[in-house]
Amino acid sequence: MFSTIFGPRASETPRIETRREAIKRLLGDLNTAIDFLPEKPAVTVNPRTGHISLDLPDETVDLTRHLA
């Protein structure tokens, strides 16, 4: 247990992610999350701000789960 806390230190300094790499990773995570959705959202990009928004369909609540 203490070997993980007081074990050998990393000899290398951590690599800092560039903006391009961070955006690529975030877009990959977002696309992976969208792949699991049964209904795909409408994606909108605002050219003025550069913001991306998703128009997700409303989810219907499964009331049978609340009865148990």
GROMACS .gro file of C-alpha atoms in nm:
model
   68
    1MET     CA    1   0.000   0.000   0.000
    2PHE     CA    2   0.271   0.247   0.098
    3SER     CA    3   0.487   0.145  -0.195
    4THR     CA    4   0.240   0.316  -0.430
    5ILE     CA    5   0.252   0.634  -0.222
    6PHE     CA    6   0.623   0.639  -0.140
    7GLY     CA    7   0.745   0.443  -0.443
    8PRO     CA    8   0.992   0.568  -0.700
    9ARG     CA    9   0.917   0.902  -0.856
   10ALA     CA   10   0.869   0.946  -1.227
   11SER     CA   11   1.196   1.044  -1.391
   12GLU     CA   12   1.032   1.230  -1.677
   13THR     CA   13   0.836   1.551  -1.651
   14PRO     CA   14   0.475   1.512  -1.763
   15ARG     CA   15   0.410   1.604  -2.124
   16ILE     CA   16   0.188   1.909  -2.168
   17GLU     CA   17  -0.089   1.863  -2.422
   18THR     CA   18  -0.109   2.120  -2.703
   19ARG     CA   19  -0.437   2.293  -2.786
   20ARG     CA   20  -0.466   2.100  -3.111
   21GLU     CA   21  -0.415   1.769  -2.929
   22ALA     CA   22  -0.665   1.866  -2.659
   23ILE     CA   23  -0.932   1.959  -2.913
   24LYS     CA   24  -0.868   1.640  -3.110
   25ARG     CA   25  -0.904   1.434  -2.790
   26LEU     CA   26  -1.221   1.618  -2.685
   27LEU     CA   27  -1.381   1.575  -3.028
   28GLY     CA   28  -1.296   1.206  -3.018
   29ASP     CA   29  -1.461   1.175  -2.675
   30LEU     CA   30  -1.768   1.366  -2.797
   31ASN     CA   31  -1.800   1.150  -3.110
   32THR     CA   32  -1.768   0.835  -2.899
   33ALA     CA   33  -2.048   0.956  -2.670
   34ILE     CA   34  -2.268   1.043  -2.971
   35ASP     CA   35  -2.207   0.695  -3.117
   36PHE     CA   36  -2.381   0.540  -2.814
   37LEU     CA   37  -2.695   0.756  -2.847
   38PRO     CA   38  -2.995   0.586  -3.008
   39GLU     CA   39  -3.106   0.912  -3.176
   40LYS     CA   40  -2.835   1.138  -3.311
   41PRO     CA   41  -2.843   1.508  -3.213
   42ALA     CA   42  -2.840   1.803  -3.451
   43VAL     CA   43  -2.502   1.975  -3.431
   44THR     CA   44  -2.482   2.353  -3.473
   45VAL     CA   45  -2.166   2.564  -3.494
   46ASN     CA   46  -2.197   2.937  -3.426
   47PRO     CA   47  -1.948   3.108  -3.662
   48ARG     CA   48  -1.928   3.425  -3.449
   49THR     CA   49  -1.835   3.258  -3.122
   50GLY     CA   50  -1.708   2.924  -3.250
   51HIS     CA   51  -1.928   2.746  -2.997
   52ILE     CA   52  -2.071   2.405  -3.077
   53SER     CA   53  -2.421   2.315  -2.955
   54LEU     CA   54  -2.611   1.989  -2.968
   55ASP     CA   55  -2.988   1.973  -3.003
   56LEU     CA   56  -3.066   1.648  -2.822
   57PRO     CA   57  -3.411   1.493  -2.852
   58ASP     CA   58  -3.618   1.483  -2.533
   59GLU     CA   59  -3.580   1.166  -2.334
   60THR     CA   60  -3.886   0.979  -2.220
   61VAL     CA   61  -3.867   0.870  -1.859
   62ASP     CA   62  -3.919   0.502  -1.797
   63LEU     CA   63  -4.186   0.514  -1.525
   64THR     CA   64  -4.180   0.140  -1.468
   65ARG     CA   65  -3.838   0.172  -1.303
   66HIS     CA   66  -3.984   0.413  -1.044
   67LEU     CA   67  -4.257   0.173  -0.938
   68ALA     CA   68  -4.021  -0.084  -0.788
   0.00000   0.00000   0.00000
